[in-house]
Amino acid sequence: MEQTFIMIKPDGVQRGLVGEIIGRFEKKGFSLKGLKLLTVGQAFAEKHYADLSSKPFFNGLVEYIISGPVVAMVWEGKNVVTTGRKIIGATNPAESAPGTIRGDFAIDIGRNVIHGSDAVESAKKEIGLWFPEGVANWSSSLHPWIYE
Ligand code: RTP
């Protein structure tokens, strides 16, 4: 089954949106396989966002991510990478549809509350980076009510 890496950024944690965000993924039917609250350092944040190192907003992005605790999660389910991005909404909250997490809870692109892997390959890389210890191995008893 496909897995994705989801991170509630420091603004989402500070604003008390953790329960709301977890609830949206749970209610959709996805399974939580990994979860931890942690504050990452500069080198780690730069590694996570290495693909964006040439962007003008890179330093500000890294500063934002290391500014407080984040919630790192692994969610599992059919098409969870693509569907997770839909639940999250467009990168710029000004363009995120209402009903998406960013559309409902964010205004500025640099305070957009949440990160989600953009492809299966990047999800594998990010899960390896954030959960080197591995994730939980369990299967929800609700699967017959979620998958046909
Ligand atoms: P994420 O990785 O956080 O899920 O976001 P994304 O794929 O939707 O967007 P990406 O292009 O990978 O950018 C990563 C994060 O950088 C910040 N950003 N700021 N000031 C700007 O123009 C700008 N552009 C991007 C956002 O916080 C974005 O989520």
mmCIF file of C-alpha atoms and ligand atoms in Angstrom:
data_model
loop_
_atom_site.group_PDB
_atom_site.id
_atom_site.type_symbol
_atom_site.label_atom_id
_atom_site.label_comp_id
_atom_site.label_asym_id
_atom_site.label_seq_id
_atom_site.Cartn_x
_atom_site.Cartn_y
_atom_site.Cartn_z
ATOM 1 C CA MET A 1 0.000 0.000 0.000
ATOM 2 C CA GLU A 2 1.257 3.512 -0.854
ATOM 3 C CA GLN A 3 2.672 5.759 1.857
ATOM 4 C CA THR A 4 3.260 9.520 2.066
ATOM 5 C CA PHE A 5 5.137 11.843 4.375
ATOM 6 C CA ILE A 6 3.054 14.637 5.916
ATOM 7 C CA MET A 7 4.464 17.335 8.187
ATOM 8 C CA ILE A 8 2.470 19.881 10.178
ATOM 9 C CA LYS A 9 4.753 22.922 10.072
ATOM 10 C CA PRO A 10 5.526 25.090 13.154
ATOM 11 C CA ASP A 11 2.656 27.504 12.407
ATOM 12 C CA GLY A 12 0.173 24.608 12.320
ATOM 13 C CA VAL A 13 1.431 23.308 15.679
ATOM 14 C CA GLN A 14 1.469 26.787 17.296
ATOM 15 C CA ARG A 15 -2.063 27.495 16.042
ATOM 16 C CA GLY A 16 -3.488 24.277 17.501
ATOM 17 C CA LEU A 17 -4.343 22.679 14.161
ATOM 18 C CA VAL A 18 -2.786 19.262 14.856
ATOM 19 C CA GLY A 19 -6.029 17.509 15.826
ATOM 20 C CA GLU A 20 -7.971 19.078 12.953
ATOM 21 C CA ILE A 21 -5.369 17.983 10.387
ATOM 22 C CA ILE A 22 -4.994 14.447 11.725
ATOM 23 C CA GLY A 23 -8.800 14.189 11.778
ATOM 24 C CA ARG A 24 -9.060 15.029 8.081
ATOM 25 C CA PHE A 25 -6.659 12.252 7.069
ATOM 26 C CA GLU A 26 -8.273 9.780 9.483
ATOM 27 C CA LYS A 27 -11.816 10.542 8.374
ATOM 28 C CA LYS A 28 -10.823 10.144 4.731
ATOM 29 C CA GLY A 29 -9.902 6.545 5.570
ATOM 30 C CA PHE A 30 -6.101 6.682 5.515
ATOM 31 C CA SER A 31 -4.056 4.830 8.146
ATOM 32 C CA LEU A 32 -1.542 6.526 10.434
ATOM 33 C CA LYS A 33 1.726 4.573 10.350
ATOM 34 C CA GLY A 34 4.166 7.015 11.954
ATOM 35 C CA LEU A 35 3.807 10.069 14.205
ATOM 36 C CA LYS A 36 6.188 12.246 16.195
ATOM 37 C CA LEU A 37 6.568 15.806 17.465
ATOM 38 C CA LEU A 38 10.079 17.164 17.078
ATOM 39 C CA THR A 39 12.070 20.327 16.442
ATOM 40 C CA VAL A 40 14.612 19.924 13.656
ATOM 41 C CA GLY A 41 17.899 21.739 13.242
ATOM 42 C CA GLN A 42 19.181 23.757 10.298
ATOM 43 C CA ALA A 43 21.206 20.966 8.639
ATOM 44 C CA PHE A 44 18.229 18.587 8.779
ATOM 45 C CA ALA A 45 15.805 21.189 7.365
ATOM 46 C CA GLU A 46 18.267 22.006 4.565
ATOM 47 C CA LYS A 47 18.449 18.296 3.730
ATOM 48 C CA HIS A 48 14.646 17.969 3.642
ATOM 49 C CA TYR A 49 14.350 20.988 1.329
ATOM 50 C CA ALA A 50 17.605 20.311 -0.638
ATOM 51 C CA ASP A 51 15.742 20.458 -3.988
ATOM 52 C CA LEU A 52 14.809 24.094 -3.245
ATOM 53 C CA SER A 53 18.310 25.256 -2.206
ATOM 54 C CA SER A 54 18.672 27.589 -5.202
ATOM 55 C CA LYS A 55 15.333 29.347 -4.577
ATOM 56 C CA PRO A 56 15.328 32.909 -3.204
ATOM 57 C CA PHE A 57 12.956 31.870 -0.394
ATOM 58 C CA PHE A 58 15.155 28.940 0.738
ATOM 59 C CA ASN A 59 16.777 30.613 3.784
ATOM 60 C CA GLY A 60 13.446 31.973 5.023
ATOM 61 C CA LEU A 61 11.828 28.567 4.507
ATOM 62 C CA VAL A 62 14.520 26.809 6.547
ATOM 63 C CA GLU A 63 14.263 29.424 9.325
ATOM 64 C CA TYR A 64 10.488 28.923 9.433
ATOM 65 C CA ILE A 65 10.729 25.124 9.610
ATOM 66 C CA ILE A 66 13.290 25.153 12.452
ATOM 67 C CA SER A 67 11.415 27.858 14.426
ATOM 68 C CA GLY A 68 9.428 25.403 16.565
ATOM 69 C CA PRO A 69 8.156 21.852 16.829
ATOM 70 C CA VAL A 70 6.657 20.117 13.807
ATOM 71 C CA VAL A 71 4.507 16.989 13.628
ATOM 72 C CA ALA A 72 6.011 14.398 11.279
ATOM 73 C CA MET A 73 3.671 11.685 10.051
ATOM 74 C CA VAL A 74 3.453 8.763 7.673
ATOM 75 C CA TRP A 75 0.007 8.040 6.222
ATOM 76 C CA GLU A 76 -0.884 4.970 4.197
ATOM 77 C CA GLY A 77 -3.620 4.184 1.695
ATOM 78 C CA LYS A 78 -4.589 3.859 -1.957
ATOM 79 C CA ASN A 79 -3.230 6.891 -3.919
ATOM 80 C CA VAL A 80 -2.376 8.595 -0.628
ATOM 81 C CA VAL A 81 0.380 10.763 -2.198
ATOM 82 C CA THR A 82 -1.894 12.427 -4.778
ATOM 83 C CA THR A 83 -4.986 12.458 -2.582
ATOM 84 C CA GLY A 84 -2.944 13.815 0.339
ATOM 85 C CA ARG A 85 -1.850 16.761 -1.838
ATOM 86 C CA LYS A 86 -5.510 17.369 -2.720
ATOM 87 C CA ILE A 87 -6.506 17.360 0.961
ATOM 88 C CA ILE A 88 -3.669 19.840 1.627
ATOM 89 C CA GLY A 89 -4.474 22.173 -1.301
ATOM 90 C CA ALA A 90 -2.333 24.351 -3.576
ATOM 91 C CA THR A 91 1.057 25.557 -2.277
ATOM 92 C CA ASN A 92 -0.093 29.185 -2.244
ATOM 93 C CA PRO A 93 -3.115 29.463 0.093
ATOM 94 C CA ALA A 94 -4.420 32.303 -2.094
ATOM 95 C CA GLU A 95 -5.018 29.602 -4.722
ATOM 96 C CA SER A 96 -6.037 26.728 -2.422
ATOM 97 C CA ALA A 97 -9.688 25.781 -2.714
ATOM 98 C CA PRO A 98 -11.939 26.140 0.322
ATOM 99 C CA GLY A 99 -12.291 22.734 1.942
ATOM 100 C CA THR A 100 -8.574 22.049 1.643
ATOM 101 C CA ILE A 101 -6.332 22.475 4.701
ATOM 102 C CA ARG A 102 -4.461 25.459 3.253
ATOM 103 C CA GLY A 103 -7.658 26.876 1.745
ATOM 104 C CA ASP A 104 -9.350 26.788 5.137
ATOM 105 C CA PHE A 105 -6.495 27.690 7.487
ATOM 106 C CA ALA A 106 -3.753 29.677 5.695
ATOM 107 C CA ILE A 107 -3.236 33.020 3.972
ATOM 108 C CA ASP A 108 0.484 33.416 3.119
ATOM 109 C CA ILE A 109 2.606 30.960 1.111
ATOM 110 C CA GLY A 110 5.377 31.182 3.694
ATOM 111 C CA ARG A 111 2.973 30.142 6.489
ATOM 112 C CA ASN A 112 1.054 27.405 4.727
ATOM 113 C CA VAL A 113 0.677 25.079 7.722
ATOM 114 C CA ILE A 114 1.531 21.708 6.200
ATOM 115 C CA HIS A 115 3.841 19.780 3.879
ATOM 116 C CA GLY A 116 3.015 16.684 1.846
ATOM 117 C CA SER A 117 5.244 14.614 -0.431
ATOM 118 C CA ASP A 118 4.700 15.420 -4.110
ATOM 119 C CA ALA A 119 5.442 11.948 -5.574
ATOM 120 C CA VAL A 120 5.836 8.322 -4.492
ATOM 121 C CA GLU A 121 9.628 8.515 -4.934
ATOM 122 C CA SER A 122 9.991 11.696 -2.840
ATOM 123 C CA ALA A 123 7.679 10.162 -0.216
ATOM 124 C CA LYS A 124 10.050 7.189 0.124
ATOM 125 C CA LYS A 125 13.027 9.539 0.447
ATOM 126 C CA GLU A 126 11.301 11.767 3.023
ATOM 127 C CA ILE A 127 10.016 8.822 5.095
ATOM 128 C CA GLY A 128 13.576 7.461 5.168
ATOM 129 C CA LEU A 129 14.916 10.838 6.295
ATOM 130 C CA TRP A 130 12.303 11.528 8.991
ATOM 131 C CA PHE A 131 11.701 7.957 10.176
ATOM 132 C CA PRO A 132 15.076 6.161 9.943
ATOM 133 C CA GLU A 133 13.817 3.898 12.767
ATOM 134 C CA GLY A 134 10.967 2.697 10.534
ATOM 135 C CA VAL A 135 7.207 3.006 10.979
ATOM 136 C CA ALA A 136 4.502 0.949 12.669
ATOM 137 C CA ASN A 137 3.399 -2.284 11.041
ATOM 138 C CA TRP A 138 -0.355 -2.624 11.474
ATOM 139 C CA SER A 139 -3.427 -2.937 9.327
ATOM 140 C CA SER A 140 -6.743 -1.238 10.101
ATOM 141 C CA SER A 141 -9.699 -3.543 10.736
ATOM 142 C CA LEU A 142 -11.821 -0.949 8.888
ATOM 143 C CA HIS A 143 -10.257 -1.775 5.489
ATOM 144 C CA PRO A 144 -13.259 -3.838 4.285
ATOM 145 C CA TRP A 145 -15.441 -0.749 4.911
ATOM 146 C CA ILE A 146 -13.054 1.576 3.051
ATOM 147 C CA TYR A 147 -11.790 -0.497 0.111
ATOM 148 C CA GLU A 148 -13.992 -2.544 -2.248
HETATM 149 P P1 RTP B 1 5.579 21.523 0.588
HETATM 150 O O1 RTP B 1 6.861 20.934 0.029
HETATM 151 O O2 RTP B 1 5.773 22.324 1.844
HETATM 152 O O3 RTP B 1 4.446 20.548 0.651
HETATM 153 O O4 RTP B 1 5.106 22.590 -0.445
HETATM 154 P P2 RTP B 1 4.900 22.418 -1.976
HETATM 155 O O5 RTP B 1 5.460 21.125 -2.490
HETATM 156 O O6 RTP B 1 3.449 22.652 -2.165
HETATM 157 O O7 RTP B 1 5.772 23.613 -2.508
HETATM 158 P P3 RTP B 1 7.322 23.722 -2.834
HETATM 159 O O8 RTP B 1 7.447 24.424 -4.129
HETATM 160 O O9 RTP B 1 8.028 22.415 -2.634
HETATM 161 O O10 RTP B 1 7.790 24.737 -1.703
HETATM 162 C C1 RTP B 1 8.047 24.299 -0.400
HETATM 163 C C2 RTP B 1 7.579 25.333 0.579
HETATM 164 O O11 RTP B 1 8.334 26.526 0.393
HETATM 165 C C3 RTP B 1 7.546 27.644 0.694
HETATM 166 N N1 RTP B 1 7.503 28.524 -0.465
HETATM 167 N N2 RTP B 1 7.640 29.827 -0.367
HETATM 168 N N3 RTP B 1 7.882 32.576 -0.971
HETATM 169 C C4 RTP B 1 7.647 31.716 -1.959
HETATM 170 O O12 RTP B 1 7.540 32.056 -3.109
HETATM 171 C C5 RTP B 1 7.564 30.316 -1.614
HETATM 172 N N4 RTP B 1 7.376 29.321 -2.481
HETATM 173 C C6 RTP B 1 7.353 28.199 -1.739
HETATM 174 C C7 RTP B 1 6.140 27.150 1.031
HETATM 175 O O13 RTP B 1 6.032 27.051 2.452
HETATM 176 C C8 RTP B 1 6.129 25.772 0.399
HETATM 177 O O14 RTP B 1 5.203 24.930 1.038
#
